[in-house]
mmCIF file with all atom_site columns, C-alpha atoms in Angstrom:
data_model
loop_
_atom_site.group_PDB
_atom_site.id
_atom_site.type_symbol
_atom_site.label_atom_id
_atom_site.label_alt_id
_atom_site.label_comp_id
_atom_site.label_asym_id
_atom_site.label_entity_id
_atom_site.label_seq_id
_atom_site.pdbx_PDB_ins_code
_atom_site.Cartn_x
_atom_site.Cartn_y
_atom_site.Cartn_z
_atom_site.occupancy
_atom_site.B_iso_or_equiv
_atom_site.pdbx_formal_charge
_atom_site.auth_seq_id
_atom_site.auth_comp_id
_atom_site.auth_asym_id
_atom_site.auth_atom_id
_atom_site.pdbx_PDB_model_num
ATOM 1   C CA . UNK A 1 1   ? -18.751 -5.215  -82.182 1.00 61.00 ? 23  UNK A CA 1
ATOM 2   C CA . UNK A 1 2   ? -16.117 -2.570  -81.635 1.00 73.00 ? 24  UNK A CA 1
ATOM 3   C CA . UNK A 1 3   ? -17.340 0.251   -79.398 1.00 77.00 ? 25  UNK A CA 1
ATOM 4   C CA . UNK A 1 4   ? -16.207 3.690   -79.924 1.00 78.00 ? 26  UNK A CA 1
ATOM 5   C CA . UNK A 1 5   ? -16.923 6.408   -77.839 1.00 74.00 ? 27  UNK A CA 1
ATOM 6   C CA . UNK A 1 6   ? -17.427 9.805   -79.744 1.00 76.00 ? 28  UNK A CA 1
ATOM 7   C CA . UNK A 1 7   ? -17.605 12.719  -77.063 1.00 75.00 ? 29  UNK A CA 1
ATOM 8   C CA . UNK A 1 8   ? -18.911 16.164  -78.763 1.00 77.00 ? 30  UNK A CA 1
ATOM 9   C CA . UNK A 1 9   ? -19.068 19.292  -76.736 1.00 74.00 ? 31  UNK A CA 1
ATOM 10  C CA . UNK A 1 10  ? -21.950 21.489  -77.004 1.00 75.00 ? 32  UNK A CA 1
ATOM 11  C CA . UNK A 1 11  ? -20.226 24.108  -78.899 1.00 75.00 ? 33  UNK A CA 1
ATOM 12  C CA . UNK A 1 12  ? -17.577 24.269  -81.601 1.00 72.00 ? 34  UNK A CA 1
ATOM 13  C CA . UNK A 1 13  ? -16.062 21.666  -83.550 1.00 75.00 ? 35  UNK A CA 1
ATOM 14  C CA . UNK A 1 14  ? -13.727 19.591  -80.896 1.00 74.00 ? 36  UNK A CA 1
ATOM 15  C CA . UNK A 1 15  ? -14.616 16.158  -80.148 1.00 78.00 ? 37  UNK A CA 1
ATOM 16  C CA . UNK A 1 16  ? -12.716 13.613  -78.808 1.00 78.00 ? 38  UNK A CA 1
ATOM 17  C CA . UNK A 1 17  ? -12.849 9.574   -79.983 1.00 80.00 ? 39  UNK A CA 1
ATOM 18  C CA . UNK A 1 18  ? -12.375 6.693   -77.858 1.00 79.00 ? 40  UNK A CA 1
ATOM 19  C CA . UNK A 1 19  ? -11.573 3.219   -78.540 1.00 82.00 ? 41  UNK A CA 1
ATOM 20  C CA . UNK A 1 20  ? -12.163 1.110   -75.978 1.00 81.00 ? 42  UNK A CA 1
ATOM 21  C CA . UNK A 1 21  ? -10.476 -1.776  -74.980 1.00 84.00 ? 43  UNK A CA 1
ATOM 22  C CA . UNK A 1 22  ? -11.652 -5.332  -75.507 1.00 86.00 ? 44  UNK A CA 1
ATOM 23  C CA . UNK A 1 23  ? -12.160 -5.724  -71.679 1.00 88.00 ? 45  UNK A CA 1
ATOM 24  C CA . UNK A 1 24  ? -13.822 -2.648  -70.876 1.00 86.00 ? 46  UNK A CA 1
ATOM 25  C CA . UNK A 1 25  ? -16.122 -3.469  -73.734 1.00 86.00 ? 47  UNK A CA 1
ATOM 26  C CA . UNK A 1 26  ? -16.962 -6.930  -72.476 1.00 89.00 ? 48  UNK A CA 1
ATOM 27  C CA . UNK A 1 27  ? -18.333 -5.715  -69.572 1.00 88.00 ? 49  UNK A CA 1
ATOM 28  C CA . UNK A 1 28  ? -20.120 -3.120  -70.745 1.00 86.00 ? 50  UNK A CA 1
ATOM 29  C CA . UNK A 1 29  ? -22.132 -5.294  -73.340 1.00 87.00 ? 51  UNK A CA 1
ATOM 30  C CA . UNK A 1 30  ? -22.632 -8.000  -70.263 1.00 89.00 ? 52  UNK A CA 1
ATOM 31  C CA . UNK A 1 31  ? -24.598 -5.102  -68.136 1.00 86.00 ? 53  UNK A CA 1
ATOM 32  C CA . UNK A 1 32  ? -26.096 -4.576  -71.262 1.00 87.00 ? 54  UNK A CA 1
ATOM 33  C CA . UNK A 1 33  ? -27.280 -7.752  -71.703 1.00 90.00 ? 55  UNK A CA 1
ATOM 34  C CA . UNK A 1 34  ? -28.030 -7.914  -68.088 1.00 89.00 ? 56  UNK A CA 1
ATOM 35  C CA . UNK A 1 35  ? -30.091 -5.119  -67.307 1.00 86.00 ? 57  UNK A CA 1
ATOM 36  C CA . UNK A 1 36  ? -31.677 -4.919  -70.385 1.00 89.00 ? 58  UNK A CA 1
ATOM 37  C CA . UNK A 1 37  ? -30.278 -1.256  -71.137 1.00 86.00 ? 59  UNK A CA 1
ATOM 38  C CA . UNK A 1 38  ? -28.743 0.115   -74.587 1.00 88.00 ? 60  UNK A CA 1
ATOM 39  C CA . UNK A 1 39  ? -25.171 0.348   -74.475 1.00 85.00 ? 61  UNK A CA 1
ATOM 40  C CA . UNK A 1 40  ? -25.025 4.070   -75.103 1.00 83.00 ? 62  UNK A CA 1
ATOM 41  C CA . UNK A 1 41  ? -27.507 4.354   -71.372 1.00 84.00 ? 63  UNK A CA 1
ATOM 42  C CA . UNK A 1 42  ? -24.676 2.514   -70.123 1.00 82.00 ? 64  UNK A CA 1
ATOM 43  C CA . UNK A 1 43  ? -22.174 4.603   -71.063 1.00 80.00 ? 65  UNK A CA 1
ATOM 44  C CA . UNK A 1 44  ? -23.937 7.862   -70.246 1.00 80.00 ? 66  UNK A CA 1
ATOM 45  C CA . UNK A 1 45  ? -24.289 6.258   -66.630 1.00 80.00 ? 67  UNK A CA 1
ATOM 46  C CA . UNK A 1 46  ? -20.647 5.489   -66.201 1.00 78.00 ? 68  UNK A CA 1
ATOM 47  C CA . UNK A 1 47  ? -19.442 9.086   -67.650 1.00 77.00 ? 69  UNK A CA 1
ATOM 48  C CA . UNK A 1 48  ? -22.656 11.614  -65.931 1.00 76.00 ? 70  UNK A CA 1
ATOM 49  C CA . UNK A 1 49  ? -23.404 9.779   -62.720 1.00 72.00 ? 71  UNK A CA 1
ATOM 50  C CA . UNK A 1 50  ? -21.815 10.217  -59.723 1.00 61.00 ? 72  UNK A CA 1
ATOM 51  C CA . UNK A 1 51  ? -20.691 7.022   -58.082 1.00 58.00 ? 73  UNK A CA 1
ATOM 52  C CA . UNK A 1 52  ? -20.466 6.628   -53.931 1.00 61.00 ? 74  UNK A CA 1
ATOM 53  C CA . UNK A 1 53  ? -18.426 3.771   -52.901 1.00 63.00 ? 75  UNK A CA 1
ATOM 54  C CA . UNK A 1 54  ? -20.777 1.207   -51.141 1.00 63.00 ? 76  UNK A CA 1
ATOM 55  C CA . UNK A 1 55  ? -20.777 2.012   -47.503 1.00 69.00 ? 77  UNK A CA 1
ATOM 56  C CA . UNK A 1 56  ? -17.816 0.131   -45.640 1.00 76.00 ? 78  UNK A CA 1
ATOM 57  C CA . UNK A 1 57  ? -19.323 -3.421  -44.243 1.00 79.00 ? 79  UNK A CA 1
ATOM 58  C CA . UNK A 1 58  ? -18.195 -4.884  -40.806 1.00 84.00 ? 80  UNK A CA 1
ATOM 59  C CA . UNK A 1 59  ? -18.351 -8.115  -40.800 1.00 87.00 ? 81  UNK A CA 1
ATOM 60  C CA . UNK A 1 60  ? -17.533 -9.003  -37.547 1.00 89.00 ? 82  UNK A CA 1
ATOM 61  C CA . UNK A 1 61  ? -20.307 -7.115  -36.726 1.00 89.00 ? 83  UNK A CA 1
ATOM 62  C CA . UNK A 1 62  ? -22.491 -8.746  -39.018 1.00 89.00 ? 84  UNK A CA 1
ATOM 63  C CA . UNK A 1 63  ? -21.183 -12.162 -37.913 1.00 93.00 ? 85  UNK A CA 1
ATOM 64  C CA . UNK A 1 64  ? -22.160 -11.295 -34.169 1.00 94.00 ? 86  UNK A CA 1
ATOM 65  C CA . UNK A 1 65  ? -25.304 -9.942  -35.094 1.00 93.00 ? 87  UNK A CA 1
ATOM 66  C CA . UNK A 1 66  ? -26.246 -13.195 -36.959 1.00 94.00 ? 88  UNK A CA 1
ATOM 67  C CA . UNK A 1 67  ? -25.453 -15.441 -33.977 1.00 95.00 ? 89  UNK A CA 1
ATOM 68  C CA . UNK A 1 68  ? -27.317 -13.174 -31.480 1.00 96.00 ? 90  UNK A CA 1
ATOM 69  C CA . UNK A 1 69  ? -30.556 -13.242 -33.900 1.00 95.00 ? 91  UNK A CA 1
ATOM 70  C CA . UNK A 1 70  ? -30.187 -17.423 -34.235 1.00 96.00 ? 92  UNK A CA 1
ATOM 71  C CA . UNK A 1 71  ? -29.971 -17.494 -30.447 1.00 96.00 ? 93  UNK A CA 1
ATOM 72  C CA . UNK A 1 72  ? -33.141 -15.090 -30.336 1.00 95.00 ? 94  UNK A CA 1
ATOM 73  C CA . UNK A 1 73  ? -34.777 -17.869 -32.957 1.00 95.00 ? 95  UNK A CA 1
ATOM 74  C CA . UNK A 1 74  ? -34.003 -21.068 -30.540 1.00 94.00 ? 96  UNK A CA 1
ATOM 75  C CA . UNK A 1 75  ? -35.047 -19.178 -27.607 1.00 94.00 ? 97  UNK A CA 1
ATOM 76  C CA . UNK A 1 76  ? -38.719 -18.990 -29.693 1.00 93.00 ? 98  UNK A CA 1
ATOM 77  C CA . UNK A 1 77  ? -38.542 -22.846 -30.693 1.00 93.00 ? 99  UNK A CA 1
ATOM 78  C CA . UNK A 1 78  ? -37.887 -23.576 -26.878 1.00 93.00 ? 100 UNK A CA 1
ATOM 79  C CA . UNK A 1 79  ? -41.132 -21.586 -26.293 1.00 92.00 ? 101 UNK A CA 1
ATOM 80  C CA . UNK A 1 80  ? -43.147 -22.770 -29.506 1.00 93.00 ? 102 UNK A CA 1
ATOM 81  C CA . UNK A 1 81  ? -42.022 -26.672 -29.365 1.00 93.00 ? 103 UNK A CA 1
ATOM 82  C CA . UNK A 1 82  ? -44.161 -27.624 -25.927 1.00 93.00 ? 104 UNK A CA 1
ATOM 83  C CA . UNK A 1 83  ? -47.403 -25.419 -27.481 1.00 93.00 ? 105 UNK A CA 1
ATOM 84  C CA . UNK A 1 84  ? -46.849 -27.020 -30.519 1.00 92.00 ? 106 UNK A CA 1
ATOM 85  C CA . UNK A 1 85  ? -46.978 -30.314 -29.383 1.00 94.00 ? 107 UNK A CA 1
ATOM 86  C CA . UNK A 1 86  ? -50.229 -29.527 -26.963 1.00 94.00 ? 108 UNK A CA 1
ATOM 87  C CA . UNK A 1 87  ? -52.118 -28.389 -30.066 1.00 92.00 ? 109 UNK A CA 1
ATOM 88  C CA . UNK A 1 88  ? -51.199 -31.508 -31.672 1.00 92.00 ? 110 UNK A CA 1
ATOM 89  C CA . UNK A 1 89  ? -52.290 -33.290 -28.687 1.00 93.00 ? 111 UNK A CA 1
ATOM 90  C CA . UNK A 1 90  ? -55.629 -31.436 -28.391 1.00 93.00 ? 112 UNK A CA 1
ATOM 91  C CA . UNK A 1 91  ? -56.171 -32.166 -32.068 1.00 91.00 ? 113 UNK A CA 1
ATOM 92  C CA . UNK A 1 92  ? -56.046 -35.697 -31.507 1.00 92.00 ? 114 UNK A CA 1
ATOM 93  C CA . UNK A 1 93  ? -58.259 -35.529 -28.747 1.00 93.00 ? 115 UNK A CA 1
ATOM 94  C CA . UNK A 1 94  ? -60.541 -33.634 -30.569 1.00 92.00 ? 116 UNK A CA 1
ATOM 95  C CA . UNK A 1 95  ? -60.815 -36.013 -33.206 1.00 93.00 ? 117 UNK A CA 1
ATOM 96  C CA . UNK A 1 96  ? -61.624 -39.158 -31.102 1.00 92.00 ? 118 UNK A CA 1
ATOM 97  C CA . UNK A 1 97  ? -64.112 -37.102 -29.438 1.00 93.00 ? 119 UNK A CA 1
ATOM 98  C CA . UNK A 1 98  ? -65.922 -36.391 -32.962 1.00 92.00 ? 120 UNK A CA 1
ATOM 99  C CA . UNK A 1 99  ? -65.708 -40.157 -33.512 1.00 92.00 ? 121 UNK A CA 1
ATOM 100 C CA . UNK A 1 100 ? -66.976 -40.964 -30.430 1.00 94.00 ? 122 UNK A CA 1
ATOM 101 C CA . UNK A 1 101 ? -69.684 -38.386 -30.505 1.00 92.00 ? 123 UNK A CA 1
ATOM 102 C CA . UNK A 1 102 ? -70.714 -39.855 -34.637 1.00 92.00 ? 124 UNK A CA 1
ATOM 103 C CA . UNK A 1 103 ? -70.843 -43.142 -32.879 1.00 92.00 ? 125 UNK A CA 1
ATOM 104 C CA . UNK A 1 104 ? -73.286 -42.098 -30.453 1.00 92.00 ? 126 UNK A CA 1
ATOM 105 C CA . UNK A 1 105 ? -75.354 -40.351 -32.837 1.00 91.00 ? 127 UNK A CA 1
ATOM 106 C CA . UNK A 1 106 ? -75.710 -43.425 -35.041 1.00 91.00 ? 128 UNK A CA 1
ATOM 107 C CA . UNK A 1 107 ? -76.820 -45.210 -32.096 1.00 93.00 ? 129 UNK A CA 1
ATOM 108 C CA . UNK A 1 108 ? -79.420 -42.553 -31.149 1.00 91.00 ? 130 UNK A CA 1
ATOM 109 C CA . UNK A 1 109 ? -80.983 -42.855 -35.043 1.00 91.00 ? 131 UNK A CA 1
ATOM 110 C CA . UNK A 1 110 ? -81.250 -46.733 -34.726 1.00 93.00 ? 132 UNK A CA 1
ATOM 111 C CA . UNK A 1 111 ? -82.707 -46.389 -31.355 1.00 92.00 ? 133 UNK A CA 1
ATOM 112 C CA . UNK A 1 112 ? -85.354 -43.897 -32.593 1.00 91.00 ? 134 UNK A CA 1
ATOM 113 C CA . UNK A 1 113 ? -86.258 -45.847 -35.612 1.00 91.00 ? 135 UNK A CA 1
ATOM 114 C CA . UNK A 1 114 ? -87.011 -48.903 -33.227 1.00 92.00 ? 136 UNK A CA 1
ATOM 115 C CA . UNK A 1 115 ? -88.912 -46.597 -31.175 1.00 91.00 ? 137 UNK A CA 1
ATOM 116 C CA . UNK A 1 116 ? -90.799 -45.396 -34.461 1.00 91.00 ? 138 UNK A CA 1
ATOM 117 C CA . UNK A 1 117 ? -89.571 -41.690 -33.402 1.00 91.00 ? 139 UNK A CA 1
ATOM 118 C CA . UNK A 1 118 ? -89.217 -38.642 -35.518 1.00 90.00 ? 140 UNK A CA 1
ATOM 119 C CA . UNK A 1 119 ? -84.988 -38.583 -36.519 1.00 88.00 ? 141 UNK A CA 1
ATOM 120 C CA . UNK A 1 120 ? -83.393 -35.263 -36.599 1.00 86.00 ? 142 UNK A CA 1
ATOM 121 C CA . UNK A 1 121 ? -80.471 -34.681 -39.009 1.00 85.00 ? 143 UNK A CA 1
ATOM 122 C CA . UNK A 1 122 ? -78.614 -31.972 -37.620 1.00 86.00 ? 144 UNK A CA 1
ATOM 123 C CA . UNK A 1 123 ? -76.841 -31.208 -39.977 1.00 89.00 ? 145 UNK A CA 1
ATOM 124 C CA . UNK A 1 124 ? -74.699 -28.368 -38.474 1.00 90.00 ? 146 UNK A CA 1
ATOM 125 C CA . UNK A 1 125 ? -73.396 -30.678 -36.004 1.00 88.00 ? 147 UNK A CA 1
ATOM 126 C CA . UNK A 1 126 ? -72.644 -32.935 -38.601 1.00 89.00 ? 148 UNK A CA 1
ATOM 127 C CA . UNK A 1 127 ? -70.198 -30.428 -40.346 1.00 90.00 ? 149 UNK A CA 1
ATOM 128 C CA . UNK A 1 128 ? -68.725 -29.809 -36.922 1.00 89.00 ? 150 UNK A CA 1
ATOM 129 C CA . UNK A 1 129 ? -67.955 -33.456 -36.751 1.00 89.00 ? 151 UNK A CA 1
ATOM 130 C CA . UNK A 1 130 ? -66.916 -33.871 -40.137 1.00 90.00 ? 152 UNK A CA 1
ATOM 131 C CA . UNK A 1 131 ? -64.258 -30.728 -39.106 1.00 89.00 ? 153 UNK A CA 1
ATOM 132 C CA . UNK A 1 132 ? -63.099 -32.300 -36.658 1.00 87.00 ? 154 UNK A CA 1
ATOM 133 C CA . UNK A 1 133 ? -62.706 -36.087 -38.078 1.00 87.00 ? 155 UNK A CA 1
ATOM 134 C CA . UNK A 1 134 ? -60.567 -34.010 -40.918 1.00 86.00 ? 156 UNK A CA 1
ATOM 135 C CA . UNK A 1 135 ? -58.172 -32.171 -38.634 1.00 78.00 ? 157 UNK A CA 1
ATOM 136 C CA . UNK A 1 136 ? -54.054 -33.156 -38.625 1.00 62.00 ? 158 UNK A CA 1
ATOM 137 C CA . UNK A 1 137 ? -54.245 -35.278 -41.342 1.00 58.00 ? 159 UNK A CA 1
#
């Protein structure tokens, strides 16, 4: 595909044609393709619009901004690590706790049936053991 540019002004007869080169062309079909635009948007964009170079970037600055914010982040893991590691802790506990405490209640339902005494399924406390039991894996 050989793309010709055809510029008509909006009165009289003078127009001016274009040919343009094989490497302009290129990359004008790949931001085509790219963006999903018609050539001729493309070419109305790079003739009508008015470009602004990008804004100049320091990157020294950048660079020392970086470092402070990954300082700033192992400051927070310092803090987080220890609470971590007590909820794990507490989560364990926790979960021997609900063992202990389904243990007990077995023990309670075989001494009422020997006693020949009413058993009460509670069930709500049975979720909140089950919950438990479940937690950290």
């Amino acid at each position: 595909m050989s793309i010709k540019l055809i510029i008509k002004p909006d009165r009289g007869f003078g127009k001016i044609k274009v040919k343009l080169s094989d490497e302009i062309e290129a990359k004008i079909l790949e931001l085509s393709n790219k963006f999903g635009v018609p050539v001729e948007r493309i070419l109305e964009i790079l003739i009508l619009e008015d470009f602004k170079d990008p804004p100049a970037i320091n990157i020294e600055d950048l660079e020392k901004e970086i470092s402070e914010l990954e300082k700033k982040v192992w400051e927070l893991e310092m803090e987080f690590a220890p609470l971590k590691f007590k909820a794990y802790n507490l989560t364990q506990e926790n979960k021997l706790l609900a063992i202990e405490l389904s243990g007990l209640l077995a023990e309670n339902v075989q001494l009422k049936r020997f006693l020949k005494k009413k058993i009460d399924r509670n069930i709500e406390l049975r979720k909140l053991i089950t919950y438990y039991m479940n937690l950290g894996g």
